[in-house]
Amino acid sequence: MEKLSQLHCYINGEFVASTHYFDNINPVNGQVIGQIAEASPHQIDDAVQSAHSALNGEWSKMSVNQRCDLLHKVADRMVERQQEFIQAEMADTGKSLHQVSTIDIPRGAANFRAFADMARYHHGETFLTETPLGEKALNYSVNKPLGVVAVISPWNLPLLLATWKVAPALACGNCVILKPSEETSSTAFLLAQVMDEVGVPNGVFNLILGRGSQVGDYITQHTGVDGVTFTGASKTGQHIMQSVAQTVKPISFELGGKNSAIVFAQADIDKAVAGVARSTFTNCGQVCLCTEKVYVHRSIAQAFIARLTATAQQINIGYPEDPDVLIGPLVSKTHREKVLSYYQLARDEGAQFLCGGGVPNFDDERDQGCYIEPTIITGLSDDNRVNQEEIFGPICHVSVFDDEDEVIARVNNTPYGLATAIWTENLSQAHRVAPQIDVGLVWVNTWFLRDLRAPFGGVKLSGIGREGGKHSLSFYSEPVNICIKVD
Ligand code: 6OD
């Protein structure tokens, strides 16, 4: 088996060496833990070519049930190799054992199982047609795969978000070119090994490694790529959108967020404090769904803010493998610079720091890593850049509101539209407010509680299209209408 110290591309059923490699850095201590291949244009051509051959080969001859049984084998093998996935994800991202073993890795296998099961029942439509001229016809649709799908996945939930796209794409009969983020390629490499081990036919799943700036455009502009699905920053989404325009490819984008939590006077304050702490600090704030703005009703503001601050101050930051540690470092030094620049901007703009605001000091190797303090600020206007731009770190800004209409307008005052969490025990209030928020996802008295059948995605700068359940199956399929005249 290939070792994780050198990650190669996987093309047409083979792990292939590249001429260029770059360093894989552990964000815990800044040390180099391996080398990652940079695919050449020639290798990308090979991957696309082999995916096209596979589309017309054994893969297309398999029944939906055979295909979906094979995807269950992928899930089973991922579970058997779960410890390797956990170690690889922790080493690439620095995220805590607690998080990797409860969220990231179990969801990898769950994505394959869920979409394999849903695809078995993905059916077409039928219409009996009668025209005004008295003609009759039977119209029905057949779902065909989109073709060769490029999956471009991010570094924050590497395995979870790669498999969230690879699984439904394969379940619908497509062939895939997976390009994971250059920051976090290891679990994608393990996934390629699993595909190989369980006998996914050559060319059906290809792994292209490399830096987005070097290989991204070549993949998305490739005339042999039939669709592009991407999760990541809104700016990158804008760039991909331009790059696919020439070949008019279908796209599915899940992009950034500037998400709010609303804590009403009717909230259960214990649940709200724990929930907002979780939605702000999970994965060191590096989830597109994380809360960055908290609106709390004036009547409970003082108590809520004091308790949220105390909770943030007690968060255990440290080595990812320590079971008591909740959050590890940010993913990279570059990303930490970005987040720290917002801490500085907040300071310059006159924000009051209730906790955090800097970099923790460990007096050991972790000082060479990418750690940052969980931070809560207040005192800035809604229009301030800190409250308008996605930071993607462990920080939230808290402000006070007085009434429902006011808070709805303030929450909607953002170019993003991904997720909002509402905290209230008054169900009528929840039902009334939830649909008025301009987002794709509203959680009430919870956050990031997932049903893989539900529509998932955002509006405005937060994305295009929906994934999950029939929405994913629909993106990864081309319905063909067949119209038969009945005499
Ligand atoms: O849970 C999911 O399916 C999902 N797409 C999560 C996205 C998180 C973004 O950072």
Short mmCIF file of C-alpha atoms and ligand atoms in Angstrom, two decimals:
data_model
loop_
_atom_site.label_atom_id
_atom_site.label_comp_id
_atom_site.label_asym_id
_atom_site.label_seq_id
_atom_site.Cartn_x
_atom_site.Cartn_y
_atom_site.Cartn_z
CA MET A 1 0.00 0.00 0.00
CA GLU A 2 1.09 3.57 -0.70
CA LYS A 3 2.41 5.49 2.30
CA LEU A 4 0.95 8.80 3.49
CA SER A 5 4.40 10.44 3.53
CA GLN A 6 4.13 10.77 -0.25
CA LEU A 7 0.71 11.33 -1.76
CA HIS A 8 0.30 10.48 -5.44
CA CYS A 9 -2.50 11.03 -7.90
CA TYR A 10 -4.76 8.06 -8.68
CA ILE A 11 -5.56 7.84 -12.38
CA ASN A 12 -7.24 5.00 -14.26
CA GLY A 13 -6.81 2.61 -11.34
CA GLU A 14 -3.09 3.36 -10.76
CA PHE A 15 -1.22 5.48 -8.23
CA VAL A 16 1.12 7.52 -10.42
CA ALA A 17 4.24 9.50 -9.52
CA SER A 18 4.50 13.18 -10.48
CA THR A 19 7.50 15.29 -11.41
CA HIS A 20 6.66 17.95 -8.79
CA TYR A 21 5.73 17.61 -5.13
CA PHE A 22 5.08 20.20 -2.42
CA ASP A 23 5.18 20.01 1.38
CA ASN A 24 2.33 18.86 3.58
CA ILE A 25 2.52 20.91 6.80
CA ASN A 26 1.10 19.90 10.17
CA PRO A 27 -0.69 22.97 11.60
CA VAL A 28 -0.02 21.80 15.18
CA ASN A 29 3.72 22.52 15.02
CA GLY A 30 4.47 23.75 11.50
CA GLN A 31 6.49 20.60 10.68
CA VAL A 32 6.60 18.96 7.27
CA ILE A 33 4.82 15.61 7.45
CA GLY A 34 4.96 14.57 3.83
CA GLN A 35 4.96 15.45 0.17
CA ILE A 36 1.96 15.99 -2.09
CA ALA A 37 2.00 15.50 -5.84
CA GLU A 38 1.28 18.38 -8.21
CA ALA A 39 -0.54 16.86 -11.18
CA SER A 40 0.66 17.87 -14.63
CA PRO A 41 -1.76 18.91 -17.39
CA HIS A 42 -0.89 15.63 -19.10
CA GLN A 43 -1.98 13.67 -15.99
CA ILE A 44 -5.25 15.61 -15.84
CA ASP A 45 -5.85 14.78 -19.50
CA ASP A 46 -5.23 11.11 -18.68
CA ALA A 47 -7.66 11.22 -15.77
CA VAL A 48 -10.39 12.82 -17.86
CA GLN A 49 -9.77 10.42 -20.74
CA SER A 50 -9.89 7.38 -18.45
CA ALA A 51 -13.09 8.68 -16.82
CA HIS A 52 -14.69 8.93 -20.26
CA SER A 53 -13.62 5.42 -21.19
CA ALA A 54 -15.00 4.13 -17.88
CA LEU A 55 -18.31 5.88 -18.52
CA ASN A 56 -18.80 3.71 -21.56
CA GLY A 57 -17.30 0.55 -20.07
CA GLU A 58 -18.02 -1.85 -17.22
CA TRP A 59 -19.41 0.95 -15.04
CA SER A 60 -22.23 1.75 -17.46
CA LYS A 61 -23.12 -1.94 -17.71
CA MET A 62 -23.63 -2.32 -13.98
CA SER A 63 -27.20 -2.12 -12.72
CA VAL A 64 -28.08 0.61 -10.23
CA ASN A 65 -28.22 -2.03 -7.50
CA GLN A 66 -24.78 -3.43 -8.36
CA ARG A 67 -23.34 0.09 -8.36
CA CYS A 68 -24.96 0.92 -5.06
CA ASP A 69 -23.83 -2.38 -3.48
CA LEU A 70 -20.29 -1.47 -4.47
CA LEU A 71 -20.66 1.93 -2.80
CA HIS A 72 -21.76 0.15 0.38
CA LYS A 73 -18.50 -1.81 0.18
CA VAL A 74 -16.65 1.53 -0.03
CA ALA A 75 -18.42 2.60 3.18
CA ASP A 76 -17.66 -0.73 4.90
CA ARG A 77 -13.97 -0.50 4.04
CA MET A 78 -13.81 3.11 5.23
CA VAL A 79 -15.18 1.96 8.57
CA GLU A 80 -12.63 -0.88 8.73
CA ARG A 81 -9.85 1.67 8.10
CA GLN A 82 -11.45 4.33 10.29
CA GLN A 83 -8.39 4.78 12.54
CA GLU A 84 -6.20 5.58 9.53
CA PHE A 85 -8.72 8.14 8.29
CA ILE A 86 -8.89 9.70 11.77
CA GLN A 87 -5.10 9.96 12.09
CA ALA A 88 -4.72 11.36 8.56
CA GLU A 89 -7.43 14.00 9.02
CA MET A 90 -6.00 15.09 12.37
CA ALA A 91 -2.48 15.37 10.94
CA ASP A 92 -3.60 17.49 7.96
CA THR A 93 -6.01 19.79 9.78
CA GLY A 94 -5.08 19.73 13.50
CA LYS A 95 -8.76 19.26 14.35
CA SER A 96 -9.54 17.48 17.59
CA LEU A 97 -9.91 13.72 17.96
CA HIS A 98 -13.32 14.43 19.42
CA GLN A 99 -14.44 16.20 16.27
CA VAL A 100 -12.81 13.91 13.72
CA SER A 101 -14.19 10.79 15.35
CA THR A 102 -17.72 12.13 15.92
CA ILE A 103 -18.26 14.27 12.80
CA ASP A 104 -15.76 14.10 9.94
CA ILE A 105 -14.94 10.43 9.53
CA PRO A 106 -18.31 8.81 10.36
CA ARG A 107 -19.97 11.17 7.85
CA GLY A 108 -17.58 9.95 5.13
CA ALA A 109 -19.01 6.43 5.28
CA ALA A 110 -22.55 7.69 5.96
CA ASN A 111 -22.49 9.76 2.76
CA PHE A 112 -21.78 6.63 0.67
CA ARG A 113 -24.48 4.60 2.41
CA ALA A 114 -27.13 7.32 2.23
CA PHE A 115 -26.68 8.14 -1.46
CA ALA A 116 -26.30 4.49 -2.47
CA ASP A 117 -29.66 3.80 -0.84
CA MET A 118 -31.37 6.88 -2.26
CA ALA A 119 -30.12 6.29 -5.81
CA ARG A 120 -31.81 2.87 -5.94
CA TYR A 121 -35.15 4.68 -5.81
CA HIS A 122 -34.32 7.66 -8.02
CA HIS A 123 -37.08 7.50 -10.56
CA GLY A 124 -38.17 9.46 -13.59
CA GLU A 125 -41.49 11.11 -14.46
CA THR A 126 -44.40 9.93 -16.63
CA PHE A 127 -47.14 11.97 -18.32
CA LEU A 128 -50.04 10.88 -20.49
CA THR A 129 -50.35 13.72 -22.96
CA GLU A 130 -53.40 14.91 -24.89
CA THR A 131 -52.91 17.82 -27.25
CA PRO A 132 -55.65 20.32 -28.26
CA LEU A 133 -55.54 18.71 -31.75
CA GLY A 134 -56.49 15.33 -30.27
CA GLU A 135 -53.06 13.67 -30.47
CA LYS A 136 -52.01 11.35 -27.66
CA ALA A 137 -48.56 10.49 -26.35
CA LEU A 138 -46.74 8.90 -23.47
CA ASN A 139 -43.96 11.09 -22.12
CA TYR A 140 -41.48 9.61 -19.72
CA SER A 141 -38.00 10.50 -18.54
CA VAL A 142 -34.89 8.42 -18.06
CA ASN A 143 -32.13 9.62 -15.73
CA LYS A 144 -28.69 9.41 -17.32
CA PRO A 145 -25.43 10.36 -15.58
CA LEU A 146 -24.11 13.87 -16.18
CA GLY A 147 -20.81 12.33 -17.35
CA VAL A 148 -17.39 13.21 -15.95
CA VAL A 149 -17.82 15.30 -12.83
CA ALA A 150 -15.06 17.40 -11.27
CA VAL A 151 -15.42 17.51 -7.49
CA ILE A 152 -13.43 20.36 -5.96
CA SER A 153 -13.49 20.01 -2.19
CA PRO A 154 -12.26 22.26 0.64
CA TRP A 155 -9.91 21.89 3.60
CA ASN A 156 -12.27 22.51 6.50
CA LEU A 157 -14.17 19.19 6.49
CA PRO A 158 -12.01 17.37 3.96
CA LEU A 159 -13.40 13.82 3.89
CA LEU A 160 -16.96 14.84 4.83
CA LEU A 161 -17.28 17.35 2.02
CA ALA A 162 -15.43 15.35 -0.65
CA THR A 163 -17.63 12.30 -0.06
CA TRP A 164 -20.77 14.49 0.14
CA LYS A 165 -20.22 15.01 -3.60
CA VAL A 166 -18.32 11.92 -4.75
CA ALA A 167 -20.94 9.53 -3.28
CA PRO A 168 -24.03 10.88 -5.07
CA ALA A 169 -22.04 11.45 -8.28
CA LEU A 170 -20.99 7.80 -8.36
CA ALA A 171 -24.39 6.55 -7.20
CA CYS A 172 -25.91 8.27 -10.26
CA GLY A 173 -23.43 6.50 -12.55
CA ASN A 174 -20.98 9.34 -13.18
CA CYS A 175 -17.20 9.11 -13.20
CA VAL A 176 -15.34 11.49 -10.94
CA ILE A 177 -12.21 13.60 -10.89
CA LEU A 178 -11.69 14.53 -7.23
CA LYS A 179 -9.42 17.51 -6.55
CA PRO A 180 -9.15 18.01 -2.77
CA SER A 181 -7.66 21.14 -1.23
CA GLU A 182 -3.86 21.17 -1.28
CA GLU A 183 -3.95 21.77 2.51
CA THR A 184 -5.71 18.47 3.18
CA SER A 185 -5.15 15.73 0.61
CA SER A 186 -4.48 12.72 2.85
CA THR A 187 -8.00 11.38 3.43
CA ALA A 188 -8.77 11.77 -0.29
CA PHE A 189 -5.70 9.64 -0.95
CA LEU A 190 -6.96 7.01 1.53
CA LEU A 191 -10.32 7.14 -0.21
CA ALA A 192 -8.57 6.36 -3.51
CA GLN A 193 -6.95 3.34 -1.84
CA VAL A 194 -10.37 2.19 -0.63
CA MET A 195 -11.86 2.57 -4.14
CA ASP A 196 -8.99 0.46 -5.44
CA GLU A 197 -9.35 -2.19 -2.73
CA VAL A 198 -13.08 -2.78 -3.18
CA GLY A 199 -12.82 -2.99 -6.97
CA VAL A 200 -14.35 0.22 -8.27
CA PRO A 201 -13.58 -0.13 -12.00
CA ASN A 202 -10.54 1.73 -13.36
CA GLY A 203 -11.22 5.31 -14.35
CA VAL A 204 -14.47 5.65 -12.38
CA PHE A 205 -12.77 7.47 -9.51
CA ASN A 206 -9.67 9.57 -10.19
CA LEU A 207 -7.73 11.65 -7.70
CA ILE A 208 -5.92 14.73 -8.95
CA LEU A 209 -3.68 16.41 -6.37
CA GLY A 210 -2.07 19.80 -6.59
CA ARG A 211 -2.46 23.45 -5.72
CA GLY A 212 -5.68 25.06 -6.85
CA SER A 213 -3.74 27.91 -8.42
CA GLN A 214 -1.79 25.42 -10.56
CA VAL A 215 -4.34 22.76 -11.52
CA GLY A 216 -7.78 24.25 -10.79
CA ASP A 217 -8.45 26.09 -14.03
CA TYR A 218 -7.08 23.27 -16.14
CA ILE A 219 -9.65 20.91 -14.59
CA THR A 220 -12.66 23.23 -14.66
CA GLN A 221 -12.00 24.45 -18.22
CA HIS A 222 -11.34 20.95 -19.56
CA THR A 223 -13.67 20.19 -22.44
CA GLY A 224 -13.89 16.58 -21.22
CA VAL A 225 -15.35 17.64 -17.85
CA ASP A 226 -19.16 17.71 -17.98
CA GLY A 227 -20.00 19.31 -14.63
CA VAL A 228 -18.27 20.99 -11.68
CA THR A 229 -19.28 20.80 -8.06
CA PHE A 230 -17.43 22.94 -5.54
CA THR A 231 -17.51 23.79 -1.86
CA GLY A 232 -15.32 26.64 -0.70
CA ALA A 233 -14.85 30.39 -0.65
CA SER A 234 -17.27 32.62 -2.54
CA LYS A 235 -14.37 34.30 -4.39
CA THR A 236 -13.17 30.95 -5.71
CA GLY A 237 -16.76 30.15 -6.70
CA GLN A 238 -16.89 33.39 -8.70
CA HIS A 239 -13.64 32.43 -10.41
CA ILE A 240 -14.84 28.90 -11.25
CA MET A 241 -18.11 30.30 -12.59
CA GLN A 242 -16.15 32.43 -15.05
CA SER A 243 -13.87 29.56 -15.98
CA VAL A 244 -16.77 27.19 -16.85
CA ALA A 245 -18.68 29.83 -18.82
CA GLN A 246 -16.83 29.05 -22.04
CA THR A 247 -17.97 25.42 -22.00
CA VAL A 248 -21.33 26.10 -20.28
CA LYS A 249 -20.94 23.40 -17.63
CA PRO A 250 -23.55 22.78 -14.95
CA ILE A 251 -22.28 23.88 -11.54
CA SER A 252 -23.28 23.24 -7.96
CA PHE A 253 -21.71 25.60 -5.44
CA GLU A 254 -21.77 25.69 -1.68
CA LEU A 255 -19.91 28.84 -0.76
CA GLY A 256 -19.18 31.08 2.21
CA GLY A 257 -21.43 32.33 4.99
CA LYS A 258 -21.78 35.18 7.45
CA ASN A 259 -24.17 33.37 9.71
CA SER A 260 -26.17 34.74 12.61
CA ALA A 261 -27.58 33.27 15.78
CA ILE A 262 -30.70 34.96 17.21
CA VAL A 263 -31.27 34.50 20.92
CA PHE A 264 -34.80 35.55 21.80
CA ALA A 265 -36.00 36.50 25.28
CA GLN A 266 -37.98 33.23 25.19
CA ALA A 267 -34.83 31.12 24.75
CA ASP A 268 -33.75 28.46 27.21
CA ILE A 269 -30.58 30.25 28.19
CA ASP A 270 -28.62 27.10 29.09
CA LYS A 271 -29.30 25.57 25.68
CA ALA A 272 -28.65 28.87 23.91
CA VAL A 273 -25.28 29.48 25.58
CA ALA A 274 -24.08 25.93 24.85
CA GLY A 275 -25.51 26.04 21.33
CA VAL A 276 -24.00 29.38 20.36
CA ALA A 277 -20.62 28.38 21.82
CA ARG A 278 -20.79 25.22 19.70
CA SER A 279 -21.90 27.02 16.53
CA THR A 280 -19.14 29.61 16.92
CA PHE A 281 -16.16 27.50 17.96
CA THR A 282 -16.64 24.06 16.35
CA ASN A 283 -13.64 23.21 14.17
CA CYS A 284 -12.01 26.46 15.37
CA GLY A 285 -14.75 28.39 13.53
CA GLN A 286 -13.83 26.81 10.20
CA VAL A 287 -17.25 25.53 9.11
CA CYS A 288 -19.18 27.51 6.51
CA LEU A 289 -22.19 27.21 8.85
CA CYS A 290 -20.45 28.66 11.92
CA THR A 291 -22.01 31.62 13.69
CA GLU A 292 -20.06 34.88 13.36
CA LYS A 293 -22.81 37.29 14.50
CA VAL A 294 -24.97 36.83 17.59
CA TYR A 295 -28.10 38.94 18.20
CA VAL A 296 -29.42 38.66 21.74
CA HIS A 297 -32.60 40.23 23.14
CA ARG A 298 -31.92 43.17 25.45
CA SER A 299 -33.83 41.61 28.36
CA ILE A 300 -31.40 38.68 28.64
CA ALA A 301 -28.32 40.21 27.03
CA GLN A 302 -26.25 40.81 30.13
CA ALA A 303 -26.67 37.29 31.53
CA PHE A 304 -26.28 35.62 28.13
CA ILE A 305 -23.13 37.51 27.15
CA ALA A 306 -21.47 36.86 30.55
CA ARG A 307 -22.19 33.14 30.28
CA LEU A 308 -21.14 32.84 26.62
CA THR A 309 -17.87 34.59 27.46
CA ALA A 310 -17.24 32.30 30.44
CA THR A 311 -17.90 29.27 28.23
CA ALA A 312 -15.47 30.50 25.57
CA GLN A 313 -12.79 31.11 28.19
CA GLN A 314 -13.07 27.51 29.37
CA ILE A 315 -12.56 25.96 25.94
CA ASN A 316 -9.67 23.54 26.05
CA ILE A 317 -7.26 24.27 23.17
CA GLY A 318 -4.36 21.91 22.58
CA TYR A 319 -3.03 18.77 20.96
CA PRO A 320 -5.69 17.25 18.67
CA GLU A 321 -5.23 13.71 20.01
CA ASP A 322 -5.89 14.77 23.64
CA PRO A 323 -9.48 13.55 24.28
CA ASP A 324 -10.19 16.58 26.49
CA VAL A 325 -9.25 19.07 23.78
CA LEU A 326 -12.17 20.70 21.98
CA ILE A 327 -10.33 22.73 19.38
CA GLY A 328 -6.93 22.56 17.75
CA PRO A 329 -5.19 25.10 15.54
CA LEU A 330 -6.41 26.79 12.38
CA VAL A 331 -5.50 24.96 9.19
CA SER A 332 -2.47 27.04 8.14
CA LYS A 333 -0.33 30.06 8.91
CA THR A 334 -1.78 31.86 5.90
CA HIS A 335 -5.28 31.34 7.19
CA ARG A 336 -4.28 32.43 10.70
CA GLU A 337 -2.88 35.67 9.23
CA LYS A 338 -6.24 36.29 7.62
CA VAL A 339 -8.21 35.66 10.83
CA LEU A 340 -5.77 37.73 12.89
CA SER A 341 -6.15 40.58 10.41
CA TYR A 342 -9.87 40.67 11.32
CA TYR A 343 -9.01 40.63 15.05
CA GLN A 344 -6.79 43.66 14.33
CA LEU A 345 -9.45 45.35 12.20
CA ALA A 346 -11.98 44.89 15.01
CA ARG A 347 -9.51 46.49 17.42
CA ASP A 348 -8.81 49.38 15.06
CA GLU A 349 -12.55 49.96 14.59
CA GLY A 350 -13.06 50.22 18.36
CA ALA A 351 -14.56 46.80 19.19
CA GLN A 352 -14.59 45.71 22.81
CA PHE A 353 -12.94 42.30 23.29
CA LEU A 354 -14.84 40.21 25.85
CA CYS A 355 -12.31 37.38 25.55
CA GLY A 356 -9.48 36.21 23.33
CA GLY A 357 -8.12 38.38 20.56
CA GLY A 358 -4.68 36.87 20.11
CA VAL A 359 -2.52 33.79 19.87
CA PRO A 360 -2.08 31.43 22.86
CA ASN A 361 1.39 30.79 24.21
CA PHE A 362 2.30 27.15 25.01
CA ASP A 363 6.09 27.42 25.44
CA ASP A 364 6.52 24.31 23.31
CA GLU A 365 6.44 23.21 19.64
CA ARG A 366 2.82 24.35 19.32
CA ASP A 367 4.05 27.95 19.29
CA GLN A 368 5.30 27.13 15.75
CA GLY A 369 1.78 25.99 14.81
CA CYS A 370 -1.37 27.88 13.84
CA TYR A 371 -3.24 28.21 17.15
CA ILE A 372 -5.49 31.16 17.87
CA GLU A 373 -7.68 32.21 20.78
CA PRO A 374 -11.47 31.83 20.77
CA THR A 375 -12.70 35.41 20.69
CA ILE A 376 -15.90 37.31 21.44
CA ILE A 377 -16.27 40.96 20.54
CA THR A 378 -18.98 43.59 20.75
CA GLY A 379 -19.55 47.26 19.95
CA LEU A 380 -19.32 47.34 16.14
CA SER A 381 -22.09 48.39 13.77
CA ASP A 382 -23.80 45.83 11.52
CA ASP A 383 -22.25 47.53 8.50
CA ASN A 384 -18.71 47.26 9.77
CA ARG A 385 -16.50 45.03 7.58
CA VAL A 386 -16.00 42.71 10.57
CA ASN A 387 -19.77 42.10 10.57
CA GLN A 388 -20.10 41.85 6.80
CA GLU A 389 -17.18 39.69 5.65
CA GLU A 390 -16.65 35.99 6.31
CA ILE A 391 -13.78 35.53 8.79
CA PHE A 392 -13.81 31.70 9.11
CA GLY A 393 -12.21 31.65 12.55
CA PRO A 394 -13.25 31.19 16.20
CA ILE A 395 -14.85 34.61 16.63
CA CYS A 396 -18.31 36.08 17.02
CA HIS A 397 -19.60 39.60 17.44
CA VAL A 398 -22.49 40.01 19.89
CA SER A 399 -25.10 42.76 19.64
CA VAL A 400 -28.38 43.52 21.35
CA PHE A 401 -31.81 43.81 19.71
CA ASP A 402 -35.25 44.92 20.88
CA ASP A 403 -37.84 43.46 18.55
CA GLU A 404 -38.48 40.73 16.02
CA ASP A 405 -38.76 42.83 12.85
CA GLU A 406 -35.60 44.70 13.77
CA VAL A 407 -33.57 41.52 14.24
CA ILE A 408 -34.86 39.94 11.02
CA ALA A 409 -33.79 43.00 9.04
CA ARG A 410 -30.38 43.06 10.73
CA VAL A 411 -29.74 39.35 10.17
CA ASN A 412 -30.65 39.76 6.50
CA ASN A 413 -28.26 42.69 6.12
CA THR A 414 -25.47 40.63 4.55
CA PRO A 415 -24.38 39.63 1.05
CA TYR A 416 -24.32 36.00 2.24
CA GLY A 417 -27.27 33.67 2.86
CA LEU A 418 -26.27 30.29 4.19
CA ALA A 419 -27.45 29.48 7.73
CA THR A 420 -29.08 30.96 10.82
CA ALA A 421 -29.73 29.47 14.24
CA ILE A 422 -32.76 30.67 16.22
CA TRP A 423 -32.96 30.10 19.96
CA THR A 424 -36.47 30.32 21.44
CA GLU A 425 -38.88 28.06 23.32
CA ASN A 426 -41.80 29.86 21.65
CA LEU A 427 -42.62 27.67 18.65
CA SER A 428 -44.91 30.20 17.01
CA GLN A 429 -42.08 32.68 17.11
CA ALA A 430 -39.74 30.14 15.52
CA HIS A 431 -42.22 29.33 12.73
CA ARG A 432 -42.89 33.03 12.15
CA VAL A 433 -39.26 34.12 12.00
CA ALA A 434 -37.55 31.17 10.26
CA PRO A 435 -39.00 31.68 6.76
CA GLN A 436 -38.28 35.42 6.88
CA ILE A 437 -34.53 34.89 7.06
CA ASP A 438 -32.83 35.01 3.64
CA VAL A 439 -30.82 31.80 3.96
CA GLY A 440 -30.92 28.21 2.77
CA LEU A 441 -30.79 26.67 6.26
CA VAL A 442 -32.47 27.65 9.52
CA TRP A 443 -31.87 25.68 12.70
CA VAL A 444 -34.15 26.15 15.71
CA ASN A 445 -32.70 25.31 19.14
CA THR A 446 -29.90 23.38 17.47
CA TRP A 447 -27.13 23.80 14.91
CA PHE A 448 -25.55 21.54 12.26
CA LEU A 449 -28.03 18.75 12.96
CA ARG A 450 -28.07 16.97 9.63
CA ASP A 451 -30.48 14.82 7.68
CA LEU A 452 -28.76 13.83 4.45
CA ARG A 453 -32.10 13.82 2.60
CA ALA A 454 -32.82 17.49 3.36
CA PRO A 455 -31.99 20.33 0.91
CA PHE A 456 -28.65 21.87 1.81
CA GLY A 457 -27.18 25.06 0.35
CA GLY A 458 -27.31 28.82 0.36
CA VAL A 459 -28.59 31.90 -1.40
CA LYS A 460 -26.86 35.13 -2.48
CA LEU A 461 -23.05 34.84 -2.19
CA SER A 462 -23.47 31.52 -0.35
CA GLY A 463 -24.02 29.39 -3.39
CA ILE A 464 -25.99 28.01 -6.29
CA GLY A 465 -28.25 24.99 -6.13
CA ARG A 466 -29.01 22.53 -3.37
CA GLU A 467 -27.39 19.28 -2.37
CA GLY A 468 -28.77 16.47 -0.24
CA GLY A 469 -31.29 13.74 -1.06
CA LYS A 470 -33.09 14.18 -4.37
CA HIS A 471 -31.37 17.53 -4.93
CA SER A 472 -27.96 15.85 -5.25
CA LEU A 473 -29.39 13.06 -7.39
CA SER A 474 -30.96 15.63 -9.63
CA PHE A 475 -27.72 17.62 -10.08
CA TYR A 476 -25.71 14.52 -10.95
CA SER A 477 -28.29 13.24 -13.48
CA GLU A 478 -29.49 14.40 -16.87
CA PRO A 479 -33.15 13.53 -17.38
CA VAL A 480 -33.91 12.59 -20.98
CA ASN A 481 -37.51 13.03 -22.07
CA ILE A 482 -38.83 10.28 -24.32
CA CYS A 483 -42.10 11.09 -26.07
CA ILE A 484 -43.98 8.21 -27.75
CA LYS A 485 -46.96 9.01 -29.92
CA VAL A 486 -49.94 6.79 -29.18
CA ASP A 487 -52.18 6.19 -32.21
O1 6OD B 1 -23.11 18.62 6.35
C1 6OD B 1 -23.03 18.79 5.13
O2 6OD B 1 -23.52 18.01 4.31
C2 6OD B 1 -22.31 19.96 4.61
N1 6OD B 1 -22.36 20.12 3.28
C3 6OD B 1 -21.64 20.79 5.44
C4 6OD B 1 -20.94 21.92 4.99
C5 6OD B 1 -20.11 22.60 5.76
C6 6OD B 1 -19.31 23.68 5.26
O3 6OD B 1 -18.29 24.05 5.79
#
